[in-house]
Short mmCIF file of C-alpha atoms and ligand atoms in Angstrom, two decimals:
data_model
loop_
_atom_site.label_atom_id
_atom_site.label_comp_id
_atom_site.label_asym_id
_atom_site.label_seq_id
_atom_site.Cartn_x
_atom_site.Cartn_y
_atom_site.Cartn_z
CA MET A 1 70.54 -65.03 -45.68
CA PRO A 2 66.85 -64.20 -45.53
CA GLN A 3 64.59 -66.09 -47.84
CA ARG A 4 63.68 -63.77 -51.05
CA THR A 5 60.55 -63.74 -52.83
CA ALA A 6 60.71 -63.51 -56.34
CA PHE A 7 58.02 -62.21 -59.12
CA ILE A 8 58.47 -63.68 -62.57
CA THR A 9 56.50 -62.41 -65.54
CA GLY A 10 55.88 -64.78 -68.37
CA ALA A 11 56.72 -67.78 -66.35
CA SER A 12 54.53 -70.28 -68.00
CA ARG A 13 57.16 -71.43 -70.62
CA GLY A 14 60.73 -70.67 -72.27
CA ILE A 15 63.13 -68.36 -70.57
CA GLY A 16 60.53 -67.14 -67.63
CA ARG A 17 59.90 -70.77 -66.68
CA ALA A 18 63.75 -71.59 -66.70
CA CYS A 19 63.98 -68.38 -64.41
CA ALA A 20 61.43 -69.49 -61.97
CA LEU A 21 62.98 -72.93 -61.56
CA ALA A 22 66.46 -71.60 -61.11
CA LEU A 23 65.38 -69.16 -58.55
CA ALA A 24 63.30 -71.65 -56.76
CA ALA A 25 66.22 -74.16 -56.57
CA SER A 26 68.30 -71.24 -55.20
CA GLY A 27 65.94 -71.04 -52.22
CA ALA A 28 63.73 -68.18 -53.27
CA ARG A 29 59.81 -68.19 -52.88
CA VAL A 30 58.80 -67.53 -56.33
CA ILE A 31 55.55 -66.13 -57.75
CA LEU A 32 54.81 -67.32 -61.26
CA ALA A 33 52.88 -64.88 -63.39
CA ALA A 34 51.33 -65.09 -66.85
CA ARG A 35 47.97 -64.77 -68.70
CA HIS A 36 46.65 -68.20 -67.90
CA ALA A 37 46.79 -70.08 -64.59
CA GLN A 38 47.02 -73.93 -66.13
CA LYS A 39 50.61 -74.12 -67.17
CA LEU A 40 51.79 -71.89 -64.17
CA ASP A 41 49.96 -74.32 -61.87
CA GLU A 42 51.96 -77.33 -63.46
CA THR A 43 55.12 -75.66 -62.76
CA ALA A 44 54.38 -74.47 -59.40
CA GLU A 45 53.30 -78.01 -58.59
CA TRP A 46 56.78 -79.31 -59.99
CA ILE A 47 58.57 -76.82 -57.84
CA ARG A 48 56.58 -77.68 -54.62
CA SER A 49 57.12 -81.62 -55.23
CA ASN A 50 60.88 -80.90 -55.32
CA GLY A 51 61.06 -79.09 -51.99
CA GLY A 52 60.60 -75.39 -53.20
CA GLN A 53 57.81 -72.68 -52.78
CA ALA A 54 55.75 -71.35 -55.50
CA GLU A 55 52.58 -69.48 -56.06
CA VAL A 56 50.55 -68.58 -59.06
CA VAL A 57 49.18 -65.13 -60.13
CA CYS A 58 47.30 -64.31 -63.52
CA LEU A 59 48.24 -61.08 -65.15
CA ASP A 60 47.96 -59.58 -68.59
CA LEU A 61 50.62 -56.94 -69.46
CA ALA A 62 48.20 -55.50 -72.05
CA ASP A 63 45.60 -54.93 -69.24
CA PRO A 64 47.15 -52.18 -67.05
CA GLU A 65 44.38 -52.84 -64.47
CA SER A 66 45.34 -56.40 -64.13
CA ILE A 67 48.99 -55.51 -63.00
CA PRO A 68 48.17 -53.88 -59.59
CA ARG A 69 45.61 -56.84 -58.98
CA ALA A 70 48.37 -59.40 -59.74
CA PHE A 71 50.90 -57.89 -57.22
CA ALA A 72 48.56 -57.50 -54.55
CA GLU A 73 47.44 -61.08 -54.77
CA ALA A 74 50.98 -62.03 -54.80
CA VAL A 75 51.96 -60.02 -51.92
CA SER A 76 49.02 -61.52 -49.72
CA LYS A 77 50.26 -64.79 -50.91
CA ALA A 78 53.85 -64.58 -50.22
CA GLY A 79 54.74 -61.15 -48.77
CA PRO A 80 56.84 -58.37 -50.18
CA ILE A 81 58.51 -59.02 -53.44
CA GLN A 82 62.60 -58.46 -53.25
CA ILE A 83 63.37 -59.79 -56.86
CA LEU A 84 61.34 -58.84 -59.96
CA VAL A 85 62.01 -60.53 -63.46
CA ASN A 86 60.41 -58.84 -66.19
CA ASN A 87 60.41 -61.59 -68.77
CA ALA A 88 57.20 -61.72 -70.55
CA ALA A 89 57.32 -60.20 -74.04
CA ILE A 90 55.74 -60.48 -77.43
CA THR A 91 56.51 -60.05 -80.86
CA LYS A 92 54.57 -58.61 -83.94
CA ASP A 93 56.91 -58.57 -86.88
CA GLY A 94 56.76 -56.75 -90.10
CA LEU A 95 58.76 -54.18 -92.13
CA ALA A 96 58.12 -50.56 -90.67
CA VAL A 97 56.82 -49.27 -93.94
CA ARG A 98 53.83 -51.54 -93.68
CA MET A 99 53.48 -51.73 -89.73
CA LYS A 100 50.35 -50.85 -88.20
CA ARG A 101 50.26 -48.20 -85.66
CA ALA A 102 48.29 -50.71 -83.36
CA ASP A 103 50.92 -53.43 -83.86
CA PHE A 104 53.75 -50.73 -82.98
CA ASP A 105 51.83 -49.62 -79.82
CA HIS A 106 50.66 -53.00 -78.59
CA VAL A 107 54.34 -54.39 -78.50
CA LEU A 108 55.55 -51.23 -76.83
CA GLN A 109 52.76 -51.47 -74.24
CA VAL A 110 53.23 -55.06 -73.28
CA ASN A 111 56.99 -55.28 -73.35
CA LEU A 112 58.14 -51.85 -72.04
CA GLY A 113 54.76 -50.43 -70.57
CA GLY A 114 54.12 -53.65 -68.65
CA ALA A 115 57.55 -53.92 -67.37
CA PHE A 116 57.52 -50.24 -66.09
CA LEU A 117 54.03 -50.83 -64.33
CA CYS A 118 55.34 -54.07 -62.79
CA ILE A 119 58.48 -52.15 -61.43
CA GLN A 120 56.08 -49.37 -60.03
CA GLN A 121 54.42 -52.11 -58.15
CA VAL A 122 57.54 -53.33 -56.55
CA LEU A 123 59.60 -50.28 -55.87
CA PRO A 124 57.93 -48.84 -52.56
CA SER A 125 58.50 -52.07 -50.69
CA MET A 126 62.05 -52.51 -52.08
CA MET A 127 62.81 -48.92 -51.16
CA ARG A 128 61.54 -49.48 -47.59
CA GLU A 129 63.53 -52.48 -46.94
CA ARG A 130 66.47 -51.18 -48.63
CA TRP A 131 67.15 -54.46 -50.69
CA GLY A 132 65.77 -55.20 -54.32
CA ARG A 133 66.79 -56.92 -57.40
CA ILE A 134 65.05 -55.72 -60.87
CA ILE A 135 66.14 -57.80 -63.82
CA ASN A 136 64.59 -56.79 -67.21
CA ILE A 137 64.89 -59.27 -70.06
CA SER A 138 65.94 -57.19 -73.08
CA SER A 139 67.49 -58.82 -76.23
CA VAL A 140 70.67 -58.61 -78.43
CA VAL A 141 68.21 -57.17 -81.18
CA GLY A 142 67.90 -54.17 -78.59
CA GLN A 143 71.40 -53.53 -78.96
CA THR A 144 72.13 -54.08 -82.61
CA GLY A 145 68.47 -53.58 -84.36
CA ASN A 146 66.93 -55.98 -86.58
CA ALA A 147 65.04 -55.55 -89.68
CA GLY A 148 61.45 -56.56 -89.50
CA GLN A 149 61.39 -55.77 -85.67
CA ALA A 150 61.11 -52.04 -85.34
CA ASN A 151 58.30 -52.33 -82.47
CA TYR A 152 60.14 -55.34 -80.67
CA VAL A 153 63.56 -53.59 -81.01
CA ALA A 154 62.14 -50.41 -79.78
CA SER A 155 60.69 -51.97 -76.75
CA LYS A 156 64.04 -53.90 -75.95
CA ALA A 157 66.41 -50.81 -76.49
CA GLY A 158 63.88 -49.24 -74.20
CA LEU A 159 64.38 -51.53 -71.50
CA ILE A 160 68.05 -50.98 -71.33
CA GLY A 161 67.31 -46.99 -71.04
CA LEU A 162 64.91 -47.83 -68.25
CA THR A 163 67.20 -50.14 -66.54
CA LYS A 164 70.05 -47.52 -66.52
CA SER A 165 67.83 -44.73 -65.34
CA LEU A 166 66.24 -46.92 -62.52
CA ALA A 167 69.50 -48.04 -61.53
CA GLN A 168 70.55 -44.36 -60.85
CA GLU A 169 67.41 -43.58 -59.18
CA MET A 170 67.27 -46.57 -56.80
CA ALA A 171 71.04 -47.08 -56.04
CA SER A 172 70.92 -45.23 -52.68
CA ARG A 173 68.17 -47.56 -51.59
CA ASN A 174 70.20 -50.65 -52.45
CA VAL A 175 68.00 -51.69 -55.11
CA THR A 176 69.98 -53.11 -58.15
CA VAL A 177 68.49 -52.77 -61.70
CA ASN A 178 70.26 -54.93 -64.52
CA ALA A 179 69.26 -56.05 -67.91
CA VAL A 180 69.82 -59.50 -69.45
CA ALA A 181 70.29 -59.48 -73.40
CA PRO A 182 69.75 -63.06 -74.63
CA GLY A 183 70.90 -63.86 -78.09
CA PHE A 184 69.21 -66.75 -80.14
CA ILE A 185 67.53 -68.97 -77.47
CA ASP A 186 65.74 -72.09 -78.09
CA THR A 187 61.98 -71.36 -77.19
CA GLU A 188 58.79 -71.18 -78.66
CA MET A 189 59.51 -67.55 -79.72
CA THR A 190 62.31 -68.88 -82.01
CA GLN A 191 60.88 -72.33 -83.02
CA VAL A 192 58.66 -70.30 -85.66
CA LEU A 193 61.57 -69.15 -87.60
CA PRO A 194 62.28 -70.93 -90.86
CA ALA A 195 65.13 -73.35 -90.77
CA GLU A 196 67.12 -71.37 -93.28
CA VAL A 197 67.12 -68.23 -91.27
CA LYS A 198 67.99 -70.36 -87.93
CA GLU A 199 70.83 -71.63 -90.17
CA ARG A 200 72.02 -68.06 -91.11
CA ILE A 201 71.84 -66.82 -87.49
CA LEU A 202 73.92 -69.87 -86.14
CA GLN A 203 76.64 -69.39 -88.62
CA GLN A 204 77.05 -65.81 -86.99
CA ILE A 205 77.18 -67.16 -83.18
CA PRO A 206 80.93 -67.80 -82.44
CA LEU A 207 79.78 -70.49 -79.86
CA LYS A 208 78.01 -72.20 -82.80
CA ARG A 209 74.63 -73.23 -80.92
CA MET A 210 71.42 -71.73 -79.84
CA GLY A 211 71.44 -70.79 -76.17
CA THR A 212 69.06 -72.83 -73.92
CA PRO A 213 66.43 -71.18 -71.47
CA GLU A 214 68.75 -72.45 -68.89
CA ASP A 215 71.65 -70.33 -69.98
CA VAL A 216 69.61 -67.29 -69.51
CA ALA A 217 68.31 -68.39 -66.23
CA ALA A 218 71.92 -68.88 -64.94
CA ALA A 219 72.53 -65.16 -65.55
CA VAL A 220 69.18 -63.98 -63.90
CA LYS A 221 70.02 -66.18 -60.83
CA PHE A 222 73.28 -64.58 -60.39
CA LEU A 223 71.99 -61.10 -60.77
CA ALA A 224 69.33 -61.83 -58.17
CA SER A 225 71.64 -63.10 -55.69
CA GLU A 226 73.41 -61.51 -52.69
CA GLU A 227 76.92 -61.80 -54.60
CA ALA A 228 75.63 -59.53 -57.29
CA GLY A 229 75.12 -56.67 -54.94
CA TYR A 230 77.81 -54.23 -56.51
CA ILE A 231 76.29 -54.80 -60.21
CA THR A 232 73.90 -52.32 -61.25
CA GLY A 233 73.02 -50.44 -64.56
CA HIS A 234 74.47 -53.50 -66.17
CA VAL A 235 73.39 -55.44 -69.44
CA LEU A 236 74.55 -58.89 -69.43
CA ASN A 237 74.87 -60.53 -72.76
CA VAL A 238 73.83 -64.19 -72.89
CA ASN A 239 74.31 -64.61 -76.59
CA GLY A 240 77.30 -66.99 -77.54
CA GLY A 241 79.49 -64.10 -78.69
CA LEU A 242 76.89 -62.87 -81.27
CA PHE A 243 77.17 -59.23 -80.20
CA MET A 244 80.17 -58.20 -77.96
CA GLY A 245 79.00 -54.82 -76.80
P1 LIG B 1 57.89 -67.23 -75.29
O1 LIG B 1 56.92 -66.61 -76.04
O2 LIG B 1 58.28 -68.76 -74.90
O3 LIG B 1 57.34 -66.91 -73.71
C1 LIG B 1 56.91 -65.50 -73.40
C2 LIG B 1 56.25 -65.51 -71.91
O4 LIG B 1 55.42 -64.29 -71.93
C3 LIG B 1 55.06 -66.68 -71.82
O5 LIG B 1 54.86 -67.07 -70.76
C4 LIG B 1 53.84 -65.84 -72.28
O6 LIG B 1 52.50 -66.41 -71.76
C5 LIG B 1 54.14 -64.36 -71.51
N1 LIG B 1 53.32 -63.40 -72.04
C6 LIG B 1 53.05 -63.09 -73.41
N2 LIG B 1 52.33 -61.95 -73.52
C7 LIG B 1 51.84 -61.69 -72.28
C8 LIG B 1 50.99 -60.80 -71.46
N3 LIG B 1 50.40 -59.95 -72.28
N4 LIG B 1 50.85 -60.75 -70.05
C9 LIG B 1 51.50 -61.56 -69.37
N5 LIG B 1 52.39 -62.55 -69.89
C10 LIG B 1 52.44 -62.54 -71.27
O7 LIG B 1 59.38 -66.18 -75.09
P2 LIG B 1 60.79 -66.52 -74.68
O8 LIG B 1 61.72 -66.84 -75.81
O9 LIG B 1 60.87 -67.41 -73.32
O10 LIG B 1 61.22 -65.18 -74.17
C11 LIG B 1 61.07 -64.58 -72.85
C12 LIG B 1 61.85 -63.24 -72.90
O11 LIG B 1 63.14 -63.30 -73.51
C13 LIG B 1 61.22 -62.20 -73.66
O12 LIG B 1 61.39 -60.90 -73.06
C14 LIG B 1 62.06 -62.30 -75.08
O13 LIG B 1 61.68 -61.10 -75.67
C15 LIG B 1 63.49 -62.22 -74.54
N6 LIG B 1 64.33 -62.90 -75.53
C16 LIG B 1 64.08 -64.05 -76.09
C17 LIG B 1 64.97 -64.45 -77.06
C18 LIG B 1 64.76 -65.94 -77.69
O14 LIG B 1 65.72 -66.20 -78.58
N7 LIG B 1 64.08 -66.65 -77.42
C19 LIG B 1 65.82 -63.71 -77.51
C20 LIG B 1 66.22 -62.44 -76.91
C21 LIG B 1 65.37 -62.21 -75.93
#
């Protein structure tokens, strides 16, 4: 099996970092991408000191020009990318009635537009090589909706539609495109929630615990593997049973 190169956005912490560690442990060369190099460098150093291969590139999904730059740098450091994990995302929560247009647009631009632009960067080489894995990190709320998150939910539901359309476009080239829909995962994104909100969500989770970044990374690692080659256009729930769609 040839060594693969994986590009992970938002790899500085949380789920993205866990995905990078899991893919590196499975033998992939990983490109860690986010806005600032410092935390990425620490993770890359950790991977290298454990026998893996890792490179760092800076990209800001809110700045479309930084995206082709980051991918060109990644390819020059590590060769063509065979695995793309679109993980980076932001929230700007608020009720729709008061939501500023700029906050709606910004979340869509980063979470959905940014993922699309990253996908465009990797498609030509994946099509040429007739092998590729694209994994978009959606969310359970993209499946169920969530009051106070119209912008974020629209971006996450949009990623599911994008995943299914691309899966159809790319299937003849042996490029699979799947989404992972995490539920309630213990990261900095959820650490800001008030204790009573966390408790209420926990009550609704059949497995009665929050997920870990490693729970999500295991699903991503599987979808990126050779063994997952007959799975495309799928949304893999990693949510402790919170939503069974
Ligand atoms: P996090 O906030 O801990 O990490 C987000 C990552 O994205 C960070 O590395 C950050 O630097 C990066 N990022 C943010 N804006 C960026 C930009 N403009 N350009 C480049 N990088 C940027 O989040 P997390 O909890 O690890 O979530 C990771 C993914 O999982 C996200 O797509 C999130 O929507 C999804 N998700 C998380 C949960 C959860 O409960 N934590 C649930 C469902 C889905």
